[in-house]
Short mmCIF file of C-alpha atoms and ligand atoms in Angstrom, two decimals:
data_model
loop_
_atom_site.label_atom_id
_atom_site.label_comp_id
_atom_site.label_asym_id
_atom_site.label_seq_id
_atom_site.Cartn_x
_atom_site.Cartn_y
_atom_site.Cartn_z
CA MET D 1 -8.55 -9.68 -7.33
CA LYS D 2 -10.79 -12.85 -8.64
CA ARG D 3 -11.40 -16.36 -7.11
CA SER D 4 -10.75 -18.15 -10.55
CA ALA D 5 -7.27 -15.86 -11.03
CA MET D 6 -5.61 -16.98 -7.47
CA SER D 7 -4.77 -20.89 -6.77
CA PRO D 8 -5.27 -21.98 -3.57
CA GLU D 9 -1.37 -21.85 -2.08
CA SER D 10 -1.51 -18.45 -3.26
CA GLU D 11 -4.17 -17.40 -1.27
CA SER D 12 -3.03 -19.20 1.54
CA ALA D 13 -0.02 -17.59 1.42
CA TYR D 14 -1.11 -14.21 1.13
CA ARG D 15 -3.26 -14.64 4.31
CA ALA D 16 -0.60 -16.08 6.27
CA SER D 17 1.57 -12.48 5.53
CA LEU D 18 -1.69 -10.32 6.23
CA ALA D 19 -1.71 -12.49 9.74
CA GLN D 20 2.13 -11.78 10.15
CA ALA D 21 1.71 -8.27 9.81
CA ALA D 22 -1.27 -7.66 12.10
CA GLU D 23 0.44 -9.43 14.42
CA ALA D 24 3.70 -7.50 14.48
CA GLY D 25 1.34 -4.40 14.77
CA ALA D 26 -1.00 -5.66 17.62
CA LYS D 27 2.75 -6.83 19.15
CA VAL D 28 3.84 -3.34 19.17
CA LEU D 29 0.53 -2.13 20.61
CA ASP D 30 0.57 -4.21 23.35
CA ARG D 31 3.92 -3.71 24.51
CA GLY D 32 3.21 0.38 24.98
CA GLY D 33 3.91 1.37 21.40
CA SER D 34 2.65 4.08 19.92
CA PRO D 35 0.44 3.62 16.46
CA LEU D 36 3.27 5.09 14.36
CA ASP D 37 5.10 2.64 15.90
CA ALA D 38 2.55 -0.45 15.11
CA VAL D 39 2.05 1.27 11.67
CA GLU D 40 5.74 1.13 10.34
CA ALA D 41 6.16 -2.22 12.56
CA ALA D 42 3.83 -3.95 10.35
CA ILE D 43 4.56 -2.11 7.02
CA ARG D 44 8.11 -3.06 6.98
CA ILE D 45 6.85 -6.22 7.01
CA LEU D 46 5.30 -6.34 4.21
CA GLU D 47 7.58 -4.62 2.45
CA ASP D 48 9.98 -7.52 2.54
CA ASP D 49 7.12 -9.80 1.17
CA PRO D 50 7.55 -10.61 -2.32
CA LEU D 51 3.81 -11.15 -2.45
CA PHE D 52 3.47 -7.33 -2.23
CA ASN D 53 4.25 -4.54 -4.45
CA ALA D 54 5.94 -2.52 -1.95
CA GLY D 55 9.94 -3.01 -1.03
CA ARG D 56 10.76 -6.15 -2.59
CA GLY D 57 8.50 -7.51 -4.72
CA ALA D 58 7.43 -4.07 -6.31
CA VAL D 59 5.77 -3.53 -10.01
CA PHE D 60 8.19 -1.69 -12.33
CA THR D 61 8.32 1.43 -14.72
CA SER D 62 8.52 1.23 -18.26
CA GLU D 63 11.96 1.44 -18.39
CA GLY D 64 12.16 -2.06 -15.91
CA LYS D 65 13.11 -0.13 -12.67
CA ASN D 66 11.60 0.09 -9.37
CA GLU D 67 10.58 3.36 -8.42
CA LEU D 68 9.16 3.23 -4.03
CA ASP D 69 6.71 6.01 -2.81
CA ALA D 70 5.38 5.91 0.97
CA ALA D 71 3.88 8.29 3.48
CA ILE D 72 3.05 8.18 7.14
CA MET D 73 1.02 10.22 9.24
CA ASP D 74 0.40 10.48 13.09
CA GLY D 75 -3.21 11.81 13.90
CA SER D 76 -2.12 13.44 17.45
CA ASN D 77 -0.26 16.27 15.92
CA LEU D 78 -0.39 15.89 12.19
CA LYS D 79 3.15 15.45 11.74
CA ALA D 80 3.87 13.89 8.26
CA GLY D 81 6.89 12.51 5.80
CA ALA D 82 6.57 11.33 2.81
CA VAL D 83 8.80 9.96 -0.06
CA ALA D 84 8.51 9.69 -3.92
CA GLY D 85 10.40 7.68 -6.99
CA VAL D 86 13.19 5.94 -4.06
CA THR D 87 14.97 3.09 -5.58
CA ARG D 88 17.55 1.90 -3.19
CA THR D 89 15.53 1.83 0.52
CA ARG D 90 15.03 -1.18 1.79
CA HIS D 91 12.54 0.44 3.68
CA PRO D 92 10.46 2.90 2.19
CA ILE D 93 8.23 3.50 4.96
CA SER D 94 10.90 4.11 7.61
CA LEU D 95 12.35 6.77 5.56
CA ALA D 96 8.86 8.42 5.38
CA ARG D 97 9.18 8.44 9.06
CA ALA D 98 12.58 9.72 9.07
CA ILE D 99 11.75 12.69 6.63
CA MET D 100 8.87 13.85 9.45
CA GLU D 101 11.00 13.53 12.14
CA LYS D 102 14.37 14.90 11.15
CA SER D 103 13.70 16.82 8.17
CA PRO D 104 12.09 20.46 8.58
CA HIS D 105 9.93 18.95 5.35
CA VAL D 106 6.83 17.02 4.52
CA MET D 107 7.82 15.41 1.36
CA LEU D 108 11.18 14.32 -0.77
CA ILE D 109 11.40 12.96 -4.07
CA GLY D 110 14.40 10.88 -6.14
CA ALA D 111 17.82 11.50 -5.91
CA GLY D 112 17.11 13.60 -2.92
CA ALA D 113 15.14 11.26 -1.02
CA ASP D 114 18.05 8.63 -2.14
CA ALA D 115 20.92 10.54 -0.21
CA PHE D 116 19.30 11.64 2.80
CA SER D 117 18.31 7.76 3.26
CA VAL D 118 21.76 7.55 3.58
CA GLN D 119 22.49 10.52 5.52
CA VAL D 120 20.55 9.29 8.27
CA GLY D 121 21.60 5.81 8.31
CA LEU D 122 18.93 3.54 6.55
CA GLU D 123 19.17 0.02 4.97
CA GLN D 124 20.88 0.30 1.43
CA VAL D 125 19.96 -2.35 -0.74
CA ASP D 126 21.53 -2.69 -4.46
CA SER D 127 17.92 -2.09 -6.65
CA SER D 128 18.25 -5.93 -7.87
CA PHE D 129 16.94 -6.45 -4.10
CA PHE D 130 13.38 -5.51 -4.85
CA PHE D 131 13.50 -7.36 -8.22
CA THR D 132 11.02 -11.01 -8.39
CA GLU D 133 10.69 -12.91 -11.12
CA SER D 134 6.60 -12.66 -11.11
CA ARG D 135 6.35 -8.76 -11.33
CA TRP D 136 8.96 -9.03 -14.07
CA GLN D 137 7.34 -11.30 -16.54
CA SER D 138 3.90 -9.40 -15.83
CA LEU D 139 5.98 -5.93 -16.79
CA VAL D 140 6.91 -8.06 -20.30
CA ASN D 141 3.89 -9.29 -20.65
CA GLN D 142 2.10 -6.00 -20.36
CA LEU D 143 4.02 -4.35 -22.41
CA LYS D 144 4.33 -6.76 -25.30
CA LYS D 145 0.39 -6.38 -25.35
CA GLU D 146 0.50 -3.10 -25.47
CA GLY D 147 3.16 -2.81 -28.09
CA ARG D 148 5.65 -0.65 -26.09
CA PRO D 149 9.21 -1.85 -26.32
CA VAL D 150 10.56 -4.09 -23.73
CA PRO D 151 13.16 -2.77 -21.37
CA PRO D 152 16.24 -5.03 -20.97
CA ARG D 153 16.56 -7.39 -17.89
CA PRO D 154 17.33 -5.34 -14.95
CA ALA D 155 21.60 -5.59 -13.85
CA GLY D 156 21.56 -7.60 -11.18
CA ALA D 157 18.91 -9.58 -11.33
CA PRO D 158 18.71 -13.50 -11.44
CA PRO D 159 18.97 -15.31 -13.81
CA PRO D 160 15.47 -16.32 -15.85
CA GLY D 161 14.13 -18.52 -13.31
CA PRO D 162 10.38 -19.85 -12.89
CA VAL D 163 7.77 -17.61 -11.52
CA VAL D 164 7.84 -18.49 -7.50
CA PRO D 165 4.12 -20.33 -8.04
CA VAL D 166 2.78 -18.49 -4.71
CA ALA D 167 3.32 -15.09 -6.87
CA TRP D 168 0.73 -14.23 -8.81
CA ILE D 169 0.79 -12.66 -12.43
CA GLU D 170 -1.23 -10.42 -13.55
CA GLU D 171 -2.28 -10.12 -16.99
CA SER D 172 -5.71 -10.86 -18.33
CA PRO D 173 -7.25 -7.79 -18.72
CA ASP D 174 -9.93 -7.67 -15.70
CA THR D 175 -8.29 -8.55 -13.36
CA ARG D 176 -5.69 -6.02 -12.63
CA THR D 177 -4.13 -5.88 -9.28
CA TYR D 178 -3.29 -3.61 -6.99
CA GLY D 179 -0.28 -4.91 -4.28
CA THR D 180 0.04 -1.69 -2.47
CA VAL D 181 0.27 -2.21 1.18
CA GLY D 182 -1.44 -0.01 4.04
CA VAL D 183 -1.74 -0.25 7.69
CA VAL D 184 -4.04 1.99 10.22
CA ALA D 185 -3.40 1.57 14.07
CA LEU D 186 -5.04 3.01 17.10
CA ASP D 187 -3.99 2.84 20.86
CA ARG D 188 -6.11 3.18 23.33
CA LEU D 189 -5.75 6.73 24.19
CA GLY D 190 -7.48 7.78 21.13
CA ASN D 191 -4.63 8.15 18.80
CA VAL D 192 -4.60 7.33 15.05
CA ALA D 193 -1.98 6.42 12.63
CA ALA D 194 -1.90 5.12 8.45
CA GLY D 195 0.80 4.29 6.25
CA THR D 196 1.42 3.55 3.05
CA SER D 197 4.02 1.96 0.88
CA THR D 198 3.91 0.88 -2.93
CA GLY D 199 6.06 0.21 -5.84
CA GLY D 200 3.26 2.40 -7.84
CA LEU D 201 1.38 0.72 -11.03
CA GLN D 202 3.12 -1.68 -13.21
CA GLY D 203 4.46 -0.27 -16.40
CA LYS D 204 4.29 3.32 -14.81
CA MET D 205 5.87 6.50 -16.72
CA PRO D 206 9.26 7.16 -15.28
CA GLY D 207 8.70 10.08 -12.42
CA ARG D 208 5.52 8.84 -12.16
CA VAL D 209 3.86 9.29 -8.45
CA GLY D 210 0.74 7.99 -7.60
CA ASP D 211 -1.94 8.34 -4.65
CA SER D 212 0.31 6.27 -2.01
CA PRO D 213 2.47 9.38 -0.71
CA ILE D 214 0.09 12.10 -1.54
CA LEU D 215 -1.39 13.11 2.08
CA GLY D 216 -5.08 13.23 1.38
CA ALA D 217 -5.26 10.95 -1.62
CA GLY D 218 -3.91 7.53 -0.59
CA THR D 219 -2.63 7.95 3.07
CA TYR D 220 -4.15 10.39 5.59
CA ALA D 221 -4.93 10.33 10.04
CA SER D 222 -6.17 12.63 12.30
CA ASN D 223 -7.43 11.96 15.90
CA GLN D 224 -10.12 14.86 14.59
CA SER D 225 -11.67 12.22 12.04
CA CYS D 226 -10.02 9.02 10.89
CA ALA D 227 -7.09 7.37 9.52
CA VAL D 228 -7.05 6.56 6.20
CA SER D 229 -4.85 4.38 3.93
CA ALA D 230 -5.65 3.03 0.26
CA THR D 231 -5.11 1.12 -2.94
CA GLY D 232 -5.98 1.11 -6.43
CA ALA D 233 -5.54 3.28 -9.96
CA GLY D 234 -3.75 6.18 -7.62
CA GLU D 235 -4.76 8.94 -10.31
CA TYR D 236 -8.28 8.57 -8.62
CA PHE D 237 -7.56 8.88 -5.72
CA ILE D 238 -5.33 12.23 -6.37
CA ARG D 239 -8.34 13.66 -8.08
CA LEU D 240 -10.73 12.88 -5.31
CA GLY D 241 -8.55 13.41 -1.98
CA VAL D 242 -9.75 9.95 -1.41
CA ALA D 243 -8.64 10.18 2.37
CA ARG D 244 -9.24 13.07 3.17
CA GLU D 245 -12.72 12.62 1.31
CA VAL D 246 -13.35 10.31 4.03
CA CYS D 247 -12.12 11.46 6.81
CA ASN D 248 -14.23 14.75 6.19
CA LEU D 249 -17.14 12.85 5.70
CA VAL D 250 -16.33 11.57 9.42
CA ALA D 251 -15.61 15.07 10.99
CA PHE D 252 -18.71 17.57 9.19
CA LYS D 253 -21.10 15.05 8.52
CA GLY D 254 -21.33 13.37 10.88
CA MET D 255 -21.69 9.94 9.15
CA PRO D 256 -20.41 6.63 10.58
CA LEU D 257 -16.79 5.34 9.30
CA GLN D 258 -18.25 2.87 7.24
CA GLN D 259 -21.00 4.96 5.29
CA ALA D 260 -17.95 7.62 4.85
CA ALA D 261 -15.82 4.87 3.49
CA ASP D 262 -18.41 3.66 0.86
CA GLN D 263 -19.63 6.61 -0.11
CA VAL D 264 -16.26 7.55 -1.23
CA ILE D 265 -15.97 4.27 -2.90
CA HIS D 266 -19.49 3.26 -4.12
CA LYS D 267 -20.44 6.67 -5.02
CA GLU D 268 -17.41 9.51 -6.03
CA LEU D 269 -14.96 6.86 -6.57
CA ASP D 270 -17.02 4.42 -9.29
CA ALA D 271 -18.58 7.54 -10.71
CA LEU D 272 -15.00 8.06 -12.45
CA ARG D 273 -14.78 4.82 -13.52
CA GLY D 274 -11.82 4.27 -10.54
CA GLU D 275 -10.99 1.21 -8.60
CA GLY D 276 -9.62 0.60 -5.62
CA GLY D 277 -10.19 0.23 -1.98
CA ILE D 278 -9.31 1.88 1.43
CA ILE D 279 -9.22 0.65 5.02
CA ALA D 280 -9.88 3.21 7.62
CA LEU D 281 -10.40 3.26 11.35
CA THR D 282 -11.27 6.40 13.92
CA PRO D 283 -9.98 7.75 17.17
CA ASP D 284 -13.35 6.14 18.86
CA GLY D 285 -12.36 2.38 17.24
CA GLN D 286 -14.66 2.42 14.11
CA LEU D 287 -13.23 0.01 11.49
CA ALA D 288 -14.11 -0.11 7.92
CA TRP D 289 -12.87 -1.29 4.96
CA SER D 290 -14.80 -0.88 1.64
CA PHE D 291 -13.59 -1.53 -2.15
CA ASN D 292 -15.01 -1.67 -6.10
CA THR D 293 -12.79 -4.67 -6.80
CA PRO D 294 -13.75 -8.07 -6.67
CA GLY D 295 -11.53 -8.41 -3.81
CA MET D 296 -9.10 -6.49 -1.48
CA LEU D 297 -6.30 -8.28 0.93
CA ARG D 298 -7.20 -7.36 4.29
CA ALA D 299 -7.09 -7.89 7.62
CA ARG D 300 -8.09 -6.37 11.38
CA LEU D 301 -7.53 -7.18 14.94
CA ARG D 302 -9.45 -5.51 18.01
CA GLU D 303 -7.39 -5.92 21.43
CA GLY D 304 -8.80 -9.15 23.15
CA GLY D 305 -10.37 -10.29 19.71
CA LYS D 306 -10.17 -12.73 17.11
CA LEU D 307 -7.81 -11.34 13.28
CA GLU D 308 -10.15 -11.39 10.76
CA ILE D 309 -8.72 -11.62 7.25
CA GLY D 310 -10.30 -10.94 3.86
CA VAL D 311 -9.61 -11.72 -0.15
CA TYR D 312 -12.64 -11.28 -2.00
CA ASN D 313 -16.19 -9.20 -1.62
CA ASP D 314 -18.00 -11.94 -0.66
CA GLU D 315 -16.63 -12.44 2.93
CA PRO D 316 -17.21 -9.75 5.80
N1 LIG P 401 -2.20 3.65 -5.17
C1 LIG P 401 -0.98 2.99 -5.58
C2 LIG P 401 -0.37 3.30 -6.95
O1 LIG P 401 -1.51 4.48 -8.05
C3 LIG P 401 -1.33 1.51 -6.57
C4 LIG P 401 -1.70 0.53 -5.75
O2 LIG P 401 -2.67 0.36 -5.17
O3 LIG P 401 -0.91 -1.13 -5.65
O4 LIG P 401 0.31 3.91 -6.85
#
């Protein structure tokens, strides 16, 4: 993401959304809620926000469908839930949590996950709920450019209209964007949690699963080391086991969190020519983010502190 690719209106809309999500998470913790509750609350807001590639606003498969992935993990007991390729759940992060709390499994995919979502009473939506004009136009442009067939406009989508000005079409080849949302949270007792939710990669093959729902790749949390959520080209994050790798450097090499995060993103991910970034925190309150892209939308808030928001790589 580059300054030149983002209008000032777009940038302030993103900053406002990040502030809203961070404050919602903080409010949960202030009221004595768990880090897991804070993660879920903040992610639900971002899933409903069409600016981000998660829930409403998700990118499309090459066949013009939204297939959503999410994971959540509780660092206090290593319990986790994950979901991939769901199509009708308004809040995939809540489905991940339901899998963790109400099923004997850690991960469900596709039709079985959609069915479990209905069974546990989560809100179901028509797939057109996830549709946004800007993501659709971006898919059409991408497929045309790559000479791939363009699927018909999804049933139930609103008639073609102007692209909402704040939403941003990722089409210039050097400004690929990832819009996955992720949250890490810590309570006063030293418990951490992490969660990630995404539509995956624009134009992905149907059935493709990214790193976000893969524990240890795009999402991980342990009170013994750290909590991590990732965004970027998921295939690289899966191959490197990025989230767990960062935590292992903290746990077994005793690295400060920022150093561990930078080692994985700027050395190991760079070496594979992968791109993306992470947010992370430790049970003793170290906060880190690290990314090898021109920008990453990010926010952090400590108890009694000021909300910090960043977009580009020349900001702290
Ligand atoms: N990491 C996500 C994936 O590969 C994409 C993203 O970060 O936007 O599915």
